[in-house]
């Protein structure tokens, strides 16, 4: 029994010798708190889009649709549509925001046809031919009006 009291007295003495404990609600002084992580600087403002931006986004959407439909119908040039989109992003994606808009338009076109065409049908092939014609006209108009 005497030994149990001795251990308790030693523990109590060790706790009081360490100094007063801070209440849980009290924070340590600011000097000991870790510094807040530095915020990354805001990206520079994006330059205004070129006047042909809406047509370019429409073209990216058409390329996405063709990429899905040509792959679905196992066309020989199915991979070419992805490559063409990569080239378009390389040529026109001057800023991160612009690359994101172009990529989003491509994905929107891809998903639009993926939601309704599960098998290659006559309707899929007709939509693919119609989109190819629309894309060609749009690309020709863009090149004729704005160069390139």
GROMACS .gro file of N, CA and C in nm:
model
  444
    1UNK      N    1   0.082  -0.117   0.000
    1UNK     CA    2   0.000   0.000   0.000
    1UNK      C    3   0.087   0.124   0.000
    2UNK      N    4   0.191   0.121   0.079
    2UNK     CA    5   0.280   0.234   0.090
    2UNK      C    6   0.348   0.261  -0.045
    3UNK      N    7   0.377   0.154  -0.120
    3UNK     CA    8   0.441   0.168  -0.249
    3UNK      C    9   0.347   0.237  -0.349
    4UNK      N   10   0.217   0.208  -0.350
    4UNK     CA   11   0.118   0.269  -0.437
    4UNK      C   12   0.106   0.418  -0.412
    5UNK      N   13   0.115   0.457  -0.283
    5UNK     CA   14   0.108   0.599  -0.249
    5UNK      C   15   0.232   0.670  -0.299
    6UNK      N   16   0.348   0.606  -0.288
    6UNK     CA   17   0.473   0.667  -0.333
    6UNK      C   18   0.469   0.695  -0.483
    7UNK      N   19   0.418   0.602  -0.561
    7UNK     CA   20   0.409   0.620  -0.706
    7UNK      C   21   0.313   0.734  -0.737
    8UNK      N   22   0.200   0.741  -0.665
    8UNK     CA   23   0.103   0.847  -0.688
    8UNK      C   24   0.162   0.983  -0.654
    9UNK      N   25   0.239   0.989  -0.545
    9UNK     CA   26   0.301   1.115  -0.504
    9UNK      C   27   0.403   1.157  -0.608
   10UNK      N   28   0.482   1.063  -0.660
   10UNK     CA   29   0.581   1.096  -0.762
   10UNK      C   30   0.514   1.148  -0.890
   11UNK      N   31   0.406   1.083  -0.933
   11UNK     CA   32   0.334   1.128  -1.052
   11UNK      C   33   0.277   1.268  -1.030
   12UNK      N   34   0.220   1.291  -0.913
   12UNK     CA   35   0.163   1.421  -0.883
   12UNK      C   36   0.272   1.527  -0.880
   13UNK      N   37   0.384   1.494  -0.822
   13UNK     CA   38   0.495   1.588  -0.815
   13UNK      C   39   0.548   1.618  -0.955
   14UNK      N   40   0.553   1.520  -1.043
   14UNK     CA   41   0.601   1.540  -1.180
   14UNK      C   42   0.506   1.629  -1.260
   15UNK      N   43   0.378   1.615  -1.236
   15UNK     CA   44   0.282   1.696  -1.307
   15UNK      C   45   0.287   1.842  -1.262
   16UNK      N   46   0.301   1.864  -1.133
   16UNK     CA   47   0.303   2.001  -1.084
   16UNK      C   48   0.435   2.068  -1.115
   17UNK      N   49   0.543   1.994  -1.125
   17UNK     CA   50   0.673   2.053  -1.156
   17UNK      C   51   0.679   2.098  -1.301
   18UNK      N   52   0.599   2.040  -1.388
   18UNK     CA   53   0.601   2.075  -1.528
   18UNK      C   54   0.541   2.213  -1.553
   19UNK      N   55   0.474   2.268  -1.458
   19UNK     CA   56   0.414   2.400  -1.473
   19UNK      C   57   0.264   2.388  -1.495
   20UNK      N   58   0.197   2.499  -1.493
   20UNK     CA   59   0.052   2.494  -1.507
   20UNK      C   60   0.014   2.456  -1.650
   21UNK      N   61  -0.088   2.379  -1.661
   21UNK     CA   62  -0.138   2.338  -1.793
   21UNK      C   63  -0.226   2.447  -1.849
   22UNK      N   64  -0.223   2.463  -1.978
   22UNK     CA   65  -0.308   2.562  -2.042
   22UNK      C   66  -0.449   2.504  -2.054
   23UNK      N   67  -0.548   2.584  -2.032
   23UNK     CA   68  -0.683   2.534  -2.055
   23UNK      C   69  -0.697   2.497  -2.204
   24UNK      N   70  -0.784   2.405  -2.234
   24UNK     CA   71  -0.798   2.359  -2.372
   24UNK      C   72  -0.845   2.469  -2.466
   25UNK      N   73  -0.919   2.564  -2.416
   25UNK     CA   74  -0.970   2.668  -2.504
   25UNK      C   75  -0.866   2.776  -2.533
   26UNK      N   76  -0.759   2.781  -2.455
   26UNK     CA   77  -0.657   2.884  -2.475
   26UNK      C   78  -0.560   2.838  -2.583
   27UNK      N   79  -0.528   2.927  -2.675
   27UNK     CA   80  -0.437   2.896  -2.784
   27UNK      C   81  -0.296   2.937  -2.745
   28UNK      N   82  -0.197   2.870  -2.799
   28UNK     CA   83  -0.060   2.913  -2.774
   28UNK      C   84  -0.038   3.048  -2.841
   29UNK      N   85   0.062   3.121  -2.798
   29UNK     CA   86   0.090   3.252  -2.859
   29UNK      C   87   0.112   3.238  -3.009
   30UNK      N   88   0.087   3.347  -3.080
   30UNK     CA   89   0.095   3.347  -3.226
   30UNK      C   90   0.233   3.306  -3.276
   31UNK      N   91   0.335   3.337  -3.202
   31UNK     CA   92   0.471   3.305  -3.246
   31UNK      C   93   0.493   3.155  -3.256
   32UNK      N   94   0.423   3.075  -3.177
   32UNK     CA   95   0.443   2.931  -3.181
   32UNK      C   96   0.346   2.862  -3.276
   33UNK      N   97   0.242   2.933  -3.321
   33UNK     CA   98   0.149   2.873  -3.417
   33UNK      C   99   0.215   2.865  -3.554
   34UNK      N  100   0.186   2.760  -3.630
   34UNK     CA  101   0.245   2.752  -3.765
   34UNK      C  102   0.187   2.864  -3.852
   35UNK      N  103   0.270   2.914  -3.938
   35UNK     CA  104   0.229   3.022  -4.028
   35UNK      C  105   0.129   2.969  -4.129
   36UNK      N  106   0.035   3.054  -4.167
   36UNK     CA  107  -0.063   3.015  -4.267
   36UNK      C  108   0.009   2.995  -4.400
   37UNK      N  109  -0.031   2.893  -4.476
   37UNK     CA  110   0.036   2.870  -4.604
   37UNK      C  111   0.015   2.990  -4.696
   38UNK      N  112   0.118   3.023  -4.770
   38UNK     CA  113   0.110   3.136  -4.860
   38UNK      C  114   0.014   3.104  -4.974
   39UNK      N  115  -0.071   3.198  -5.006
   39UNK     CA  116  -0.165   3.178  -5.116
   39UNK      C  117  -0.092   3.199  -5.248
   40UNK      N  118  -0.132   3.117  -5.346
   40UNK     CA  119  -0.071   3.132  -5.477
   40UNK      C  120  -0.123   3.261  -5.539
   41UNK      N  121  -0.039   3.329  -5.611
   41UNK     CA  122  -0.086   3.453  -5.673
   41UNK      C  123  -0.195   3.423  -5.776
   42UNK      N  124  -0.286   3.515  -5.788
   42UNK     CA  125  -0.395   3.498  -5.885
   42UNK      C  126  -0.337   3.499  -6.026
   43UNK      N  127  -0.393   3.415  -6.114
   43UNK     CA  128  -0.341   3.414  -6.251
   43UNK      C  129  -0.368   3.549  -6.317
   44UNK      N  130  -0.285   3.586  -6.412
   44UNK     CA  131  -0.308   3.714  -6.479
   44UNK      C  132  -0.442   3.710  -6.552
   45UNK      N  133  -0.505   3.824  -6.568
   45UNK     CA  134  -0.634   3.823  -6.638
   45UNK      C  135  -0.617   3.773  -6.781
   46UNK      N  136  -0.717   3.700  -6.824
   46UNK     CA  137  -0.712   3.642  -6.958
   46UNK      C  138  -0.737   3.752  -7.062
   47UNK      N  139  -0.660   3.752  -7.170
   47UNK     CA  140  -0.686   3.851  -7.275
   47UNK      C  141  -0.824   3.824  -7.336
   48UNK      N  142  -0.883   3.924  -7.395
   48UNK     CA  143  -1.015   3.902  -7.455
   48UNK      C  144  -1.008   3.796  -7.565
   49UNK      N  145  -1.113   3.716  -7.579
   49UNK     CA  146  -1.110   3.611  -7.682
   49UNK      C  147  -1.113   3.672  -7.821
   50UNK      N  148  -1.063   3.599  -7.919
   50UNK     CA  149  -1.066   3.649  -8.056
   50UNK      C  150  -1.212   3.654  -8.105
   51UNK      N  151  -1.238   3.729  -8.208
   51UNK     CA  152  -1.376   3.742  -8.257
   51UNK      C  153  -1.434   3.610  -8.309
   52UNK      N  154  -1.350   3.516  -8.342
   52UNK     CA  155  -1.398   3.388  -8.396
   52UNK      C  156  -1.413   3.280  -8.289
   53UNK      N  157  -1.405   3.317  -8.163
   53UNK     CA  158  -1.413   3.219  -8.053
   53UNK      C  159  -1.540   3.133  -8.059
   54UNK      N  160  -1.660   3.190  -8.078
   54UNK     CA  161  -1.780   3.104  -8.081
   54UNK      C  162  -1.775   2.999  -8.191
   55UNK      N  163  -1.726   3.037  -8.309
   55UNK     CA  164  -1.717   2.941  -8.419
   55UNK      C  165  -1.612   2.833  -8.390
   56UNK      N  166  -1.505   2.873  -8.324
   56UNK     CA  167  -1.400   2.778  -8.290
   56UNK      C  168  -1.450   2.676  -8.188
   57UNK      N  169  -1.527   2.722  -8.090
   57UNK     CA  170  -1.584   2.631  -7.991
   57UNK      C  171  -1.685   2.536  -8.056
   58UNK      N  172  -1.762   2.587  -8.152
   58UNK     CA  173  -1.856   2.502  -8.225
   58UNK      C  174  -1.780   2.396  -8.303
   59UNK      N  175  -1.668   2.435  -8.365
   59UNK     CA  176  -1.586   2.340  -8.439
   59UNK      C  177  -1.530   2.232  -8.345
   60UNK      N  178  -1.486   2.271  -8.227
   60UNK     CA  179  -1.434   2.174  -8.130
   60UNK      C  180  -1.545   2.077  -8.088
   61UNK      N  181  -1.666   2.127  -8.074
   61UNK     CA  182  -1.779   2.041  -8.038
   61UNK      C  183  -1.809   1.941  -8.151
   62UNK      N  184  -1.804   1.988  -8.273
   62UNK     CA  185  -1.825   1.899  -8.389
   62UNK      C  186  -1.717   1.793  -8.395
   63UNK      N  187  -1.593   1.831  -8.370
   63UNK     CA  188  -1.483   1.734  -8.371
   63UNK      C  189  -1.505   1.628  -8.263
   64UNK      N  190  -1.553   1.669  -8.145
   64UNK     CA  191  -1.584   1.573  -8.040
   64UNK      C  192  -1.693   1.475  -8.081
   65UNK      N  193  -1.796   1.527  -8.144
   65UNK     CA  194  -1.906   1.442  -8.192
   65UNK      C  195  -1.856   1.342  -8.297
   66UNK      N  196  -1.776   1.393  -8.391
   66UNK     CA  197  -1.722   1.305  -8.494
   66UNK      C  198  -1.627   1.201  -8.436
   67UNK      N  199  -1.552   1.239  -8.335
   67UNK     CA  200  -1.461   1.145  -8.271
   67UNK      C  201  -1.540   1.026  -8.214
   68UNK      N  202  -1.651   1.057  -8.149
   68UNK     CA  203  -1.732   0.949  -8.093
   68UNK      C  204  -1.797   0.865  -8.203
   69UNK      N  205  -1.863   0.932  -8.297
   69UNK     CA  206  -1.938   0.859  -8.399
   69UNK      C  207  -1.847   0.776  -8.490
   70UNK      N  208  -1.734   0.830  -8.530
   70UNK     CA  209  -1.643   0.755  -8.618
   70UNK      C  210  -1.583   0.635  -8.545
   71UNK      N  211  -1.556   0.652  -8.416
   71UNK     CA  212  -1.506   0.538  -8.337
   71UNK      C  213  -1.615   0.433  -8.323
   72UNK      N  214  -1.738   0.478  -8.296
   72UNK     CA  215  -1.851   0.386  -8.281
   72UNK      C  216  -1.871   0.303  -8.406
   73UNK      N  217  -1.856   0.365  -8.522
   73UNK     CA  218  -1.878   0.297  -8.650
   73UNK      C  219  -1.749   0.236  -8.707
   74UNK      N  220  -1.643   0.233  -8.627
   74UNK     CA  221  -1.516   0.172  -8.664
   74UNK      C  222  -1.461   0.226  -8.796
   75UNK      N  223  -1.470   0.355  -8.812
   75UNK     CA  224  -1.416   0.418  -8.933
   75UNK      C  225  -1.264   0.418  -8.927
   76UNK      N  226  -1.203   0.416  -9.046
   76UNK     CA  227  -1.057   0.411  -9.052
   76UNK      C  228  -0.993   0.534  -8.988
   77UNK      N  229  -1.056   0.650  -9.003
   77UNK     CA  230  -0.994   0.774  -8.955
   77UNK      C  231  -1.042   0.812  -8.814
   78UNK      N  232  -1.094   0.719  -8.737
   78UNK     CA  233  -1.149   0.751  -8.605
   78UNK      C  234  -1.047   0.822  -8.515
   79UNK      N  235  -0.925   0.774  -8.512
   79UNK     CA  236  -0.822   0.836  -8.427
   79UNK      C  237  -0.781   0.974  -8.478
   80UNK      N  238  -0.798   0.998  -8.606
   80UNK     CA  239  -0.761   1.128  -8.663
   80UNK      C  240  -0.834   1.244  -8.596
   81UNK      N  241  -0.959   1.221  -8.553
   81UNK     CA  242  -1.037   1.330  -8.493
   81UNK      C  243  -0.977   1.374  -8.360
   82UNK      N  244  -0.929   1.280  -8.283
   82UNK     CA  245  -0.860   1.317  -8.157
   82UNK      C  246  -0.732   1.394  -8.188
   83UNK      N  247  -0.660   1.348  -8.287
   83UNK     CA  248  -0.536   1.415  -8.326
   83UNK      C  249  -0.563   1.557  -8.376
   84UNK      N  250  -0.671   1.573  -8.452
   84UNK     CA  251  -0.707   1.706  -8.501
   84UNK      C  252  -0.742   1.799  -8.386
   85UNK      N  253  -0.810   1.746  -8.286
   85UNK     CA  254  -0.845   1.828  -8.170
   85UNK      C  255  -0.719   1.867  -8.094
   86UNK      N  256  -0.627   1.774  -8.079
   86UNK     CA  257  -0.501   1.805  -8.011
   86UNK      C  258  -0.426   1.915  -8.085
   87UNK      N  259  -0.428   1.910  -8.219
   87UNK     CA  260  -0.363   2.013  -8.298
   87UNK      C  261  -0.433   2.147  -8.282
   88UNK      N  262  -0.566   2.145  -8.275
   88UNK     CA  263  -0.641   2.269  -8.256
   88UNK      C  264  -0.609   2.331  -8.120
   89UNK      N  265  -0.603   2.250  -8.017
   89UNK     CA  266  -0.570   2.300  -7.883
   89UNK      C  267  -0.428   2.355  -7.882
   90UNK      N  268  -0.339   2.286  -7.949
   90UNK     CA  269  -0.200   2.332  -7.956
   90UNK      C  270  -0.190   2.468  -8.026
   91UNK      N  271  -0.266   2.484  -8.133
   91UNK     CA  272  -0.259   2.608  -8.211
   91UNK      C  273  -0.335   2.723  -8.145
   92UNK      N  274  -0.449   2.695  -8.084
   92UNK     CA  275  -0.536   2.802  -8.036
   92UNK      C  276  -0.543   2.815  -7.883
   93UNK      N  277  -0.492   2.717  -7.810
   93UNK     CA  278  -0.503   2.719  -7.664
   93UNK      C  279  -0.390   2.798  -7.600
   94UNK      N  280  -0.395   2.929  -7.616
   94UNK     CA  281  -0.286   3.014  -7.565
   94UNK      C  282  -0.286   3.029  -7.414
   95UNK      N  283  -0.403   3.017  -7.352
   95UNK     CA  284  -0.412   3.029  -7.206
   95UNK      C  285  -0.476   2.902  -7.150
   96UNK      N  286  -0.461   2.884  -7.022
   96UNK     CA  287  -0.522   2.767  -6.957
   96UNK      C  288  -0.673   2.771  -6.972
   97UNK      N  289  -0.732   2.888  -6.953
   97UNK     CA  290  -0.878   2.899  -6.963
   97UNK      C  291  -0.926   2.868  -7.104
   98UNK      N  292  -0.851   2.910  -7.202
   98UNK     CA  293  -0.891   2.884  -7.341
   98UNK      C  294  -0.879   2.735  -7.374
   99UNK      N  295  -0.774   2.672  -7.326
   99UNK     CA  296  -0.760   2.527  -7.347
   99UNK      C  297  -0.875   2.453  -7.280
  100UNK      N  298  -0.914   2.499  -7.161
  100UNK     CA  299  -1.026   2.435  -7.090
  100UNK      C  300  -1.156   2.452  -7.166
  101UNK      N  301  -1.180   2.569  -7.224
  101UNK     CA  302  -1.303   2.591  -7.301
  101UNK      C  303  -1.306   2.503  -7.426
  102UNK      N  304  -1.193   2.493  -7.494
  102UNK     CA  305  -1.187   2.408  -7.613
  102UNK      C  306  -1.208   2.261  -7.578
  103UNK      N  307  -1.144   2.217  -7.470
  103UNK     CA  308  -1.159   2.079  -7.426
  103UNK      C  309  -1.302   2.051  -7.383
  104UNK      N  310  -1.364   2.145  -7.313
  104UNK     CA  311  -1.503   2.128  -7.270
  104UNK      C  312  -1.597   2.117  -7.389
  105UNK      N  313  -1.574   2.198  -7.491
  105UNK     CA  314  -1.658   2.192  -7.611
  105UNK      C  315  -1.644   2.055  -7.679
  106UNK      N  316  -1.521   2.008  -7.690
  106UNK     CA  317  -1.495   1.875  -7.750
  106UNK      C  318  -1.570   1.767  -7.669
  107UNK      N  319  -1.554   1.772  -7.538
  107UNK     CA  320  -1.619   1.671  -7.452
  107UNK      C  321  -1.771   1.681  -7.459
  108UNK      N  322  -1.824   1.801  -7.469
  108UNK     CA  323  -1.969   1.820  -7.480
  108UNK      C  324  -2.021   1.752  -7.607
  109UNK      N  325  -1.952   1.771  -7.718
  109UNK     CA  326  -1.992   1.707  -7.843
  109UNK      C  327  -1.982   1.556  -7.836
  110UNK      N  328  -1.875   1.508  -7.775
  110UNK     CA  329  -1.854   1.364  -7.759
  110UNK      C  330  -1.967   1.303  -7.676
  111UNK      N  331  -1.996   1.365  -7.562
  111UNK     CA  332  -2.098   1.310  -7.471
  111UNK      C  333  -2.239   1.320  -7.528
  112UNK      N  334  -2.264   1.423  -7.607
  112UNK     CA  335  -2.399   1.440  -7.663
  112UNK      C  336  -2.438   1.320  -7.748
  113UNK      N  337  -2.346   1.271  -7.827
  113UNK     CA  338  -2.377   1.155  -7.911
  113UNK      C  339  -2.359   1.023  -7.836
  114UNK      N  340  -2.274   1.021  -7.737
  114UNK     CA  341  -2.258   0.899  -7.656
  114UNK      C  342  -2.385   0.870  -7.577
  115UNK      N  343  -2.461   0.973  -7.545
  115UNK     CA  344  -2.584   0.955  -7.468
  115UNK      C  345  -2.696   0.896  -7.552
  116UNK      N  346  -2.691   0.914  -7.684
  116UNK     CA  347  -2.803   0.869  -7.768
  116UNK      C  348  -2.766   0.760  -7.867
  117UNK      N  349  -2.640   0.742  -7.897
  117UNK     CA  350  -2.598   0.641  -7.995
  117UNK      C  351  -2.512   0.535  -7.926
  118UNK      N  352  -2.569   0.417  -7.912
  118UNK     CA  353  -2.495   0.306  -7.849
  118UNK      C  354  -2.440   0.208  -7.951
  119UNK      N  355  -2.503   0.202  -8.065
  119UNK     CA  356  -2.462   0.114  -8.173
  119UNK      C  357  -2.449   0.197  -8.300
  120UNK      N  358  -2.365   0.151  -8.391
  120UNK     CA  359  -2.352   0.218  -8.519
  120UNK      C  360  -2.473   0.181  -8.604
  121UNK      N  361  -2.555   0.280  -8.630
  121UNK     CA  362  -2.675   0.258  -8.710
  121UNK      C  363  -2.669   0.349  -8.832
  122UNK      N  364  -2.771   0.337  -8.914
  122UNK     CA  365  -2.781   0.427  -9.029
  122UNK      C  366  -2.791   0.571  -8.982
  123UNK      N  367  -2.863   0.593  -8.873
  123UNK     CA  368  -2.876   0.727  -8.816
  123UNK      C  369  -2.742   0.782  -8.767
  124UNK      N  370  -2.660   0.695  -8.709
  124UNK     CA  371  -2.526   0.737  -8.663
  124UNK      C  372  -2.440   0.778  -8.781
  125UNK      N  373  -2.446   0.700  -8.887
  125UNK     CA  374  -2.366   0.730  -9.005
  125UNK      C  375  -2.415   0.858  -9.073
  126UNK      N  376  -2.546   0.878  -9.075
  126UNK     CA  377  -2.601   1.000  -9.133
  126UNK      C  378  -2.560   1.122  -9.051
  127UNK      N  379  -2.569   1.111  -8.919
  127UNK     CA  380  -2.527   1.221  -8.831
  127UNK      C  381  -2.379   1.252  -8.851
  128UNK      N  382  -2.300   1.149  -8.864
  128UNK     CA  383  -2.156   1.166  -8.885
  128UNK      C  384  -2.128   1.240  -9.016
  129UNK      N  385  -2.197   1.203  -9.124
  129UNK     CA  386  -2.177   1.269  -9.253
  129UNK      C  387  -2.224   1.415  -9.246
  130UNK      N  388  -2.337   1.439  -9.180
  130UNK     CA  389  -2.388   1.575  -9.166
  130UNK      C  390  -2.290   1.662  -9.086
  131UNK      N  391  -2.239   1.607  -8.976
  131UNK     CA  392  -2.143   1.681  -8.892
  131UNK      C  393  -2.013   1.709  -8.967
  132UNK      N  394  -1.967   1.611  -9.045
  132UNK     CA  395  -1.843   1.631  -9.122
  132UNK      C  396  -1.861   1.746  -9.221
  133UNK      N  397  -1.977   1.752  -9.287
  133UNK     CA  398  -2.004   1.861  -9.380
  133UNK      C  399  -2.012   1.995  -9.309
  134UNK      N  400  -2.079   1.998  -9.194
  134UNK     CA  401  -2.090   2.122  -9.116
  134UNK      C  402  -1.953   2.168  -9.067
  135UNK      N  403  -1.873   2.074  -9.019
  135UNK     CA  404  -1.738   2.108  -8.973
  135UNK      C  405  -1.650   2.160  -9.085
  136UNK      N  406  -1.663   2.099  -9.202
  136UNK     CA  407  -1.583   2.144  -9.316
  136UNK      C  408  -1.621   2.287  -9.356
  137UNK      N  409  -1.752   2.314  -9.361
  137UNK     CA  410  -1.797   2.450  -9.396
  137UNK      C  411  -1.749   2.552  -9.292
  138UNK      N  412  -1.759   2.516  -9.166
  138UNK     CA  413  -1.717   2.606  -9.060
  138UNK      C  414  -1.566   2.632  -9.065
  139UNK      N  415  -1.487   2.527  -9.086
  139UNK     CA  416  -1.342   2.542  -9.095
  139UNK      C  417  -1.304   2.628  -9.216
  140UNK      N  418  -1.373   2.608  -9.328
  140UNK     CA  419  -1.346   2.687  -9.448
  140UNK      C  420  -1.380   2.834  -9.424
  141UNK      N  421  -1.492   2.859  -9.360
  141UNK     CA  422  -1.532   2.997  -9.329
  141UNK      C  423  -1.432   3.063  -9.236
  142UNK      N  424  -1.389   2.992  -9.132
  142UNK     CA  425  -1.292   3.048  -9.038
  142UNK      C  426  -1.160   3.081  -9.108
  143UNK      N  427  -1.113   2.987  -9.189
  143UNK     CA  428  -0.985   3.009  -9.259
  143UNK      C  429  -0.997   3.123  -9.360
  144UNK      N  430  -1.111   3.133  -9.429
  144UNK     CA  431  -1.129   3.238  -9.527
  144UNK      C  432  -1.143   3.376  -9.463
  145UNK      N  433  -1.210   3.382  -9.351
  145UNK     CA  434  -1.236   3.511  -9.289
  145UNK      C  435  -1.121   3.558  -9.201
  146UNK      N  436  -1.060   3.465  -9.126
  146UNK     CA  437  -0.959   3.504  -9.028
  146UNK      C  438  -0.819   3.456  -9.061
  147UNK      N  439  -0.804   3.386  -9.171
  147UNK     CA  440  -0.672   3.334  -9.210
  147UNK      C  441  -0.643   3.203  -9.140
  148UNK      N  442  -0.537   3.139  -9.182
  148UNK     CA  443  -0.499   3.017  -9.113
  148UNK      C  444  -0.497   2.904  -9.199
   0.00000   0.00000   0.00000
